[in-house]
Coordinates of C-alpha atoms in Angstrom, one line a residue:
X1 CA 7.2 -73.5 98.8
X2 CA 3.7 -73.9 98.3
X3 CA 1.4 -70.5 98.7
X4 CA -0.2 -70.2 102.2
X5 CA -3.4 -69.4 103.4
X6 CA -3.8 -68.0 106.9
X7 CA -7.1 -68.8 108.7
X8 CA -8.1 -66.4 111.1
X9 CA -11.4 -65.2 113.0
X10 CA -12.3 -64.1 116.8
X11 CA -11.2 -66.5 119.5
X12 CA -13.6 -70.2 119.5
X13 CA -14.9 -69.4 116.2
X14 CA -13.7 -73.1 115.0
X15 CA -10.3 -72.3 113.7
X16 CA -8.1 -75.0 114.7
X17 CA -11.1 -77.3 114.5
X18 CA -11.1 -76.7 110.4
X19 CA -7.4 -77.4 110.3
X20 CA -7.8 -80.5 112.4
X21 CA -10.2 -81.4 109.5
X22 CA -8.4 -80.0 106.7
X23 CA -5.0 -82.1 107.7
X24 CA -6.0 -84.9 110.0
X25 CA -3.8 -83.7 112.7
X26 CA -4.5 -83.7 116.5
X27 CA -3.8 -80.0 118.0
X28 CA -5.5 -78.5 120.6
X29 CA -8.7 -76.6 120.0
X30 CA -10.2 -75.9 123.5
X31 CA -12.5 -74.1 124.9
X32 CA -10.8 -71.1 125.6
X33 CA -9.2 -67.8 124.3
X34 CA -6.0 -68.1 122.4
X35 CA -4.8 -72.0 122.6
X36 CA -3.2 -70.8 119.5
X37 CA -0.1 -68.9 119.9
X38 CA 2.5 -70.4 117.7
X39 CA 0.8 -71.1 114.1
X40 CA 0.4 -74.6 113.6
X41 CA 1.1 -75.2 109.6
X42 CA -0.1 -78.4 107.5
X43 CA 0.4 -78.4 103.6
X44 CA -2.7 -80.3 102.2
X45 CA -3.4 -80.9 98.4
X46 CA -5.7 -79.6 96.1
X47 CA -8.3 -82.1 95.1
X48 CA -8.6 -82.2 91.0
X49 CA -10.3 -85.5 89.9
X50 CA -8.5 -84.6 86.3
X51 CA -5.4 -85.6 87.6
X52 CA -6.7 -89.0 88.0
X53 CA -8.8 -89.2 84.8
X54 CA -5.4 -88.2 82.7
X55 CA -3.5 -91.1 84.8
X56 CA -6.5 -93.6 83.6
X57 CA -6.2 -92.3 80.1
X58 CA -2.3 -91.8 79.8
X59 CA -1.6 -94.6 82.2
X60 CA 1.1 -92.2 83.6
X61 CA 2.3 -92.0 87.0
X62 CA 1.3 -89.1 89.1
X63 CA 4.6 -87.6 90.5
X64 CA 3.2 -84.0 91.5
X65 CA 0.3 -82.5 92.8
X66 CA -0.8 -78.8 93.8
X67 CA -0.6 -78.4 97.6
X68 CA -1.7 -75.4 99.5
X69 CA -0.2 -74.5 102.6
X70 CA -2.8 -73.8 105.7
X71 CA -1.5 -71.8 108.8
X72 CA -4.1 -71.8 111.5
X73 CA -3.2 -68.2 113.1
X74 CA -4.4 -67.7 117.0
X75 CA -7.8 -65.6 117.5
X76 CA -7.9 -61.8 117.1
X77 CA -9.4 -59.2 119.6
X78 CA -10.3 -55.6 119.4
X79 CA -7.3 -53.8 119.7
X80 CA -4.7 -56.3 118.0
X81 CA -3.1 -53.4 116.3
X82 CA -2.6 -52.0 119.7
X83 CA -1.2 -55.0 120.7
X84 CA -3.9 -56.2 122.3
X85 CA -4.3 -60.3 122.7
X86 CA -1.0 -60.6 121.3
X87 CA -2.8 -58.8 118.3
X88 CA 1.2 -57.4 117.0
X89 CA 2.4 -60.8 116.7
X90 CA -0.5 -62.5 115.1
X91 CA -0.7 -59.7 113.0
X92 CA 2.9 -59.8 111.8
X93 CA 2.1 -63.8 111.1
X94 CA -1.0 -62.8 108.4
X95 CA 1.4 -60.3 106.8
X96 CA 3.7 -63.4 105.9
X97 CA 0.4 -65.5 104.0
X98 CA -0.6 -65.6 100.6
X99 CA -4.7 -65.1 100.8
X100 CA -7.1 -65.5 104.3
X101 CA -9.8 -67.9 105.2
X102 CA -11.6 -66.0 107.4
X103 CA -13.7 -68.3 109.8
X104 CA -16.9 -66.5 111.1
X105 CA -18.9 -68.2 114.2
X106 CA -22.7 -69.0 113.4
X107 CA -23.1 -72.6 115.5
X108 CA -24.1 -72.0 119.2
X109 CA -22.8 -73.7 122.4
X110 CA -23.5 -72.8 125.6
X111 CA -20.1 -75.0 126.6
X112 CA -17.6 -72.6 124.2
X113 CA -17.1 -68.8 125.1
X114 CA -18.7 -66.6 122.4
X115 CA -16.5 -63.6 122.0
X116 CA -16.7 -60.5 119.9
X117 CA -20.0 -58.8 118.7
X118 CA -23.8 -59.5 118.8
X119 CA -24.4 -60.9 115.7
X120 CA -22.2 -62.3 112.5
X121 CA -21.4 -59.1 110.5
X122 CA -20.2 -57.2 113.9
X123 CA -17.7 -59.9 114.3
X124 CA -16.6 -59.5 110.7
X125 CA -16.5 -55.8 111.1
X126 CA -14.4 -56.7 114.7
X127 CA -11.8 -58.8 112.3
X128 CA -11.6 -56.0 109.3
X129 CA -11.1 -53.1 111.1
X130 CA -8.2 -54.1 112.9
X131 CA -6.2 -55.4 109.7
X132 CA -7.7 -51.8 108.1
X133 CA -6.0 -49.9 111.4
X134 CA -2.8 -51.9 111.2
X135 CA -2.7 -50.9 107.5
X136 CA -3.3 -47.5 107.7
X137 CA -0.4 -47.4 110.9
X138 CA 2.2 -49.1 108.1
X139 CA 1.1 -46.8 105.2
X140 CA 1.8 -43.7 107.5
X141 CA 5.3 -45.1 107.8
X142 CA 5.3 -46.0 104.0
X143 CA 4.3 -42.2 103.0
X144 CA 6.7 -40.4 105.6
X145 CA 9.3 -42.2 103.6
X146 CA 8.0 -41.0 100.1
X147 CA 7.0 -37.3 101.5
X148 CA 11.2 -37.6 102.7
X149 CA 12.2 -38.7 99.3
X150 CA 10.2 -36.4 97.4
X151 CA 11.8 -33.2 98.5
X152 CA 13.7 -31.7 96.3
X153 CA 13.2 -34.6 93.8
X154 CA 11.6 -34.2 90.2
X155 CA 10.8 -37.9 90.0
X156 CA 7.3 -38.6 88.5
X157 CA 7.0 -42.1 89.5
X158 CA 7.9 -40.8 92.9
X159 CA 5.0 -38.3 92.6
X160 CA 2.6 -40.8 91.4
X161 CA 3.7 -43.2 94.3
X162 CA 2.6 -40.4 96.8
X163 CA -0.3 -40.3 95.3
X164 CA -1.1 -43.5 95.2
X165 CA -0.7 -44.0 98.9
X166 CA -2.6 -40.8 99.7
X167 CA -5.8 -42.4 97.6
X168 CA -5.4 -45.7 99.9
X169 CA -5.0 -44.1 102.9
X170 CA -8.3 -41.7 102.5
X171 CA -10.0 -45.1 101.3
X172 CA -8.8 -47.2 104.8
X173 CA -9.8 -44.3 106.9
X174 CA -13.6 -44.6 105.4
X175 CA -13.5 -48.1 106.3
X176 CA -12.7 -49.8 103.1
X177 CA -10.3 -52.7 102.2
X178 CA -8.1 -52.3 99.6
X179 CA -9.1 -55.8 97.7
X180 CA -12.4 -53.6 97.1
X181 CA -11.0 -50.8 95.2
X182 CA -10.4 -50.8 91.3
X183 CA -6.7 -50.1 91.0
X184 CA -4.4 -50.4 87.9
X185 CA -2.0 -53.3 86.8
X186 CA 0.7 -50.8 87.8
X187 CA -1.0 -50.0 90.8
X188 CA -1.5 -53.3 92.1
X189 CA 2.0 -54.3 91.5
X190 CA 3.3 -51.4 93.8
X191 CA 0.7 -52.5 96.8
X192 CA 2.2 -56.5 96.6
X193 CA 5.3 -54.5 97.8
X194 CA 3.8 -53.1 100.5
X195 CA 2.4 -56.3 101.6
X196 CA -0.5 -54.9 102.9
X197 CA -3.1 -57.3 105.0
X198 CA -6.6 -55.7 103.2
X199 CA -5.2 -56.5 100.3
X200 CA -4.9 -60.2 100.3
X201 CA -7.5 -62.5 98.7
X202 CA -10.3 -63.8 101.2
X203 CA -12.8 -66.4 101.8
X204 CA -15.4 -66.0 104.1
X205 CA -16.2 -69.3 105.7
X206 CA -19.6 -69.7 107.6
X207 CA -19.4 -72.5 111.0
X208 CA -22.5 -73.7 111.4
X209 CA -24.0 -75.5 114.0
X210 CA -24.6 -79.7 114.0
X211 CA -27.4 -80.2 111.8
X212 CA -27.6 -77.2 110.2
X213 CA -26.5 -77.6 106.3
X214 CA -26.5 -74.2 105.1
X215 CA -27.0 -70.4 105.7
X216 CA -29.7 -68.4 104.4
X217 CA -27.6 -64.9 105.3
X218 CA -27.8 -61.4 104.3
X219 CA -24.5 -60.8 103.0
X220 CA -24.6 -57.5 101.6
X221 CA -22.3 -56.2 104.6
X222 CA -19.4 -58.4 103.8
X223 CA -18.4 -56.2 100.7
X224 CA -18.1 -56.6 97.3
X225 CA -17.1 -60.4 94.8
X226 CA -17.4 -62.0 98.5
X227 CA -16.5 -65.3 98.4
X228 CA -18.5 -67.6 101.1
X229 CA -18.6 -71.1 101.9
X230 CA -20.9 -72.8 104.8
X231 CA -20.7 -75.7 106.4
X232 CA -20.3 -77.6 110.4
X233 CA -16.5 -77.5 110.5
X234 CA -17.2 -80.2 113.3
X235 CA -19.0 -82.4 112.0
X236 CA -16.2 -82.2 109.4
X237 CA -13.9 -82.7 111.3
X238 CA -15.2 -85.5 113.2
X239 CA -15.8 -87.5 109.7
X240 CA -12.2 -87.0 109.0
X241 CA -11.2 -89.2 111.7
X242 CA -13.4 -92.2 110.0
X243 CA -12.2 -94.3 107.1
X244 CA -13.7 -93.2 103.9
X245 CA -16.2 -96.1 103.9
X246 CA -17.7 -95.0 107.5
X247 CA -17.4 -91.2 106.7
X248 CA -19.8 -91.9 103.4
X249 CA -22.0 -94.0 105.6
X250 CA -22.5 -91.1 108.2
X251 CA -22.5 -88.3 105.1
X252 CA -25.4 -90.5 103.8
X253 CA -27.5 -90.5 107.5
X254 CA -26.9 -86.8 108.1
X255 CA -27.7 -85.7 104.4
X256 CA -24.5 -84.3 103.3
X257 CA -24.1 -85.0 99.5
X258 CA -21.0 -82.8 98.9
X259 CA -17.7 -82.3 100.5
X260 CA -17.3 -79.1 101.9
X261 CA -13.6 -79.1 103.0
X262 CA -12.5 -80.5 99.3
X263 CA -14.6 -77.1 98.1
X264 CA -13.1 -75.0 100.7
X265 CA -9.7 -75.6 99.1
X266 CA -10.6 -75.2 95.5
X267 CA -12.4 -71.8 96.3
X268 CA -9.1 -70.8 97.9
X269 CA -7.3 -71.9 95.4
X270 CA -9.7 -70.0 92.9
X271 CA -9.4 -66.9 95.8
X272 CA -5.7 -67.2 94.6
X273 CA -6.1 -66.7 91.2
X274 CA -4.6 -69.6 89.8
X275 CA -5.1 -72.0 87.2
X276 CA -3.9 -75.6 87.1
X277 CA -2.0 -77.4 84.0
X278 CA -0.5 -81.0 82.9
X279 CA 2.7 -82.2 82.1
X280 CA 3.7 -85.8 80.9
X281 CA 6.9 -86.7 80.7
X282 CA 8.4 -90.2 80.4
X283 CA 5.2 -91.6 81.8
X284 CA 5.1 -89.3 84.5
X285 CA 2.2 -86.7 85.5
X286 CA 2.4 -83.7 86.9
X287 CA 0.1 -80.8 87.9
X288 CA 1.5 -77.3 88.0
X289 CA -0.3 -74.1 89.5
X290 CA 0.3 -70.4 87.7
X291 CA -2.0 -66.9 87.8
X292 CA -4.0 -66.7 85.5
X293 CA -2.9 -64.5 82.3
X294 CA 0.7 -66.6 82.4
X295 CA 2.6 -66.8 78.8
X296 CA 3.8 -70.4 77.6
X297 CA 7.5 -69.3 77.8
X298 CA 6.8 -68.7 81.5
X299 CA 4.8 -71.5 82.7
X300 CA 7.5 -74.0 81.0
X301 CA 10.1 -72.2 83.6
X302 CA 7.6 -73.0 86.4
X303 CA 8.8 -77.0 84.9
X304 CA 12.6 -75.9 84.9
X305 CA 14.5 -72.4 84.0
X306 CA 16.0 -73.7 81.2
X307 CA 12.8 -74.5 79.6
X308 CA 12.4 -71.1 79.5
X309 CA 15.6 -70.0 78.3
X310 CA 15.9 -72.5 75.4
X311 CA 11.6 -72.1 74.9
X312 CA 10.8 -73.3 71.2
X313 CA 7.1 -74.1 71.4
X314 CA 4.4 -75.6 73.6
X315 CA 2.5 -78.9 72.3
X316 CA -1.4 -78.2 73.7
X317 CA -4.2 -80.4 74.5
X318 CA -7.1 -79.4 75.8
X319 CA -8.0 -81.7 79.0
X320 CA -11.8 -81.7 77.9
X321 CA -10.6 -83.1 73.9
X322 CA -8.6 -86.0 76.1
X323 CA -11.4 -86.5 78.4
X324 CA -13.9 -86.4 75.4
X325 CA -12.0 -88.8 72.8
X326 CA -9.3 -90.6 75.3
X327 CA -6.4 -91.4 73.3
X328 CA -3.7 -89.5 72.8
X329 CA -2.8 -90.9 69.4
X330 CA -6.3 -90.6 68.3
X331 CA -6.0 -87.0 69.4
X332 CA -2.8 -87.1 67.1
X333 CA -4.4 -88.5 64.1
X334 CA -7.4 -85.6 64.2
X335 CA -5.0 -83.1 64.3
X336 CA -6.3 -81.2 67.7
X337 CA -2.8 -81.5 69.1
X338 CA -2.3 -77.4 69.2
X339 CA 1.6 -75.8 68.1
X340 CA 2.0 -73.0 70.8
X341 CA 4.7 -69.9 70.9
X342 CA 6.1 -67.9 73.6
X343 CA 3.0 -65.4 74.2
X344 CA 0.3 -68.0 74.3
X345 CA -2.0 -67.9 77.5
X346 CA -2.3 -71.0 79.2
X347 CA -5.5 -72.3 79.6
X348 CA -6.9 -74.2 83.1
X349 CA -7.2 -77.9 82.1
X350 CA -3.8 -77.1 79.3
X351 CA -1.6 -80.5 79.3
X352 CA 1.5 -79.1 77.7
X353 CA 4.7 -80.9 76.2
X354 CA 7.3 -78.3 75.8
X355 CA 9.8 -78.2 73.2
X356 CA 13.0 -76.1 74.4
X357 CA 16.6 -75.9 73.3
X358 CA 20.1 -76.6 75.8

């Protein structure tokens, strides 16, 4: 299964409008509070123009590519965590998602209702503190449990546990989410359990109005490493009903030089941490997506287990010595063909032959 990203926001903020663009698909976006109820899901791939530069050196055929799931989750209100809007349900849907796209309304149209606050950040702040309130309502539940469990027990990773939760919680109740605190390897691997929603990786993305190309925002009250993208989802979307020959005529006229929905799925591919590398085998290519920080002997399992198992060694070269010579054997002959073991780090850009034992 390919990791998800939920995209969220107020209600006619643009979110089924970006996944329209982002897969091509016609769903209703109206006019109106929640036309959303059930998610609608579309698994798009990650654009990596490597890929296609290896298949022109290599003249292997691409078999696999990096997709990214995208669930476009119905509209918030103040008091989901109350219920409110069918807040519990939509809420339970985000818990099941990988990372967030938060979509943030900045266009303005008299013809679509404008719900939440008075300006951008009070709609953000709307959005955060009801995942902060629905977090701090599961980590009571969470800490009754331990608090239970700890009587009468001399555990110490029981203690620290307690702890732990008793730091979050004083940090939700001042407002903060939990991707903004510095918390320990350890730490961090006991909130994945708990699955909590200000935890997950987020990007901020800006809907702007038709004609407007970027956002010259004050975003010192969207926290801390905020990743933001800007852009008239639209206009986007509208473009992606063209054939690419008309849509780069119409870029051209409206002064659009870049392609914001291929950069909204790297950065939330980046969002997720993850690094991409290359396989070749038998004249086929494939791309592979791991964390970052993931040993040799683990990404070959990401291939098959028993790559793993039987793991020898991992042949390495780097895509920029391919891209920069472009021949393998030549590569070969220089010697820049790298013998890996077990605990090597793969590298973003790696294209790896592993060597394994049956």
């Amino acid at each position: 299964m390919p990791l998800s990203l939920g995209i969220i926001g107020l209600p006619n903020v643009g979110k089924s409008t970006l996944f329209n663009a982002l897969t091509k698909l016609s769903i209703p976006s109206e006019n109106y509070p929640f036309t959303t109820i059930e998610p609608n899901i579309a698994v798009v791939e990650v654009p990596d123009e490597r890929l296609l530069k290896i298949k022109e050196i290599t003249e292997a055929e691409i078999v696999n590519n990096i997709h990214l799931q995208f669930i476009d989750i119905a509209g918030l209100v103040k008091g989901a965590h109350k219920g409110e809007g069918l807040g519990n349900k939509f809420l339970s849907q985000i818990r099941e998602v990988d990372a967030l796209i938060h979509i943030v309304r900045l266009f303005e149209d008299e013809k679509v209702e404008k719900i939440g606050g008075s300006n951008f950040l009070d709609n953000v702040e709307i959005i955060n503190t009801e995942l902060i309130l629905k977090d701090i309502e599961m980590l009571a539940k969470i800490r009754l449990k331990l608090e239970k469990n700890l009587k009468g027990s001399r555990d110490i990773k029981l203690k620290e546990e307690y702890e732990l939760t008793k730091r979050i919680s004083e940090s939700l109740d001042q407002g903060k989410l939990l991707r903004e605190l510095s918390l320990t390897e350890e730490e961090l691997k006991i909130i994945k359990e708990y699955n909590l929603l200000t935890s997950k990786p987020l990007l901020y993305v800006f809907n702007l109005g038709e004609g407007e190309m970027k956002g010259d925002l004050n975003l010192n009250g969207l926290g801390c490493d905020t990743q933001v993208i800007s852009f008239c989802i639209k206009v986007e979307e509208e473009l992606s009903k063209l054939s690419k020959e008309e849509a780069g005529l119409f870029r051209e006229e409206l002064g659009i030089k870049n392609y914001p929905l291929n950069d909204l799925i790297k950065k939330a591919y980046d969002a997720l941490n993850l690094i991409t590398y290359f396989t070749i085998e038998k004249g086929k290519l494939s791309a592979w997506s791991i964390k970052e920080g993931t040993t040799a002997k683990e990404a070959a399992g990401k291939v098959h287990s028993d790559m793993e198992k039987g793991f020898i060694a991992a042949e390495v070269i780097s895509y920029l010595v391919l891209k920069e010579i472009g021949d393998i054997s030549e590569i070969k002959k220089k010697g820049l063909i790298c013998q890996e073991g077990k605990q090597y780090q793969v590298k973003d850009g790696d294209i790896i032959c592993f060597k394994f034992s049956l």
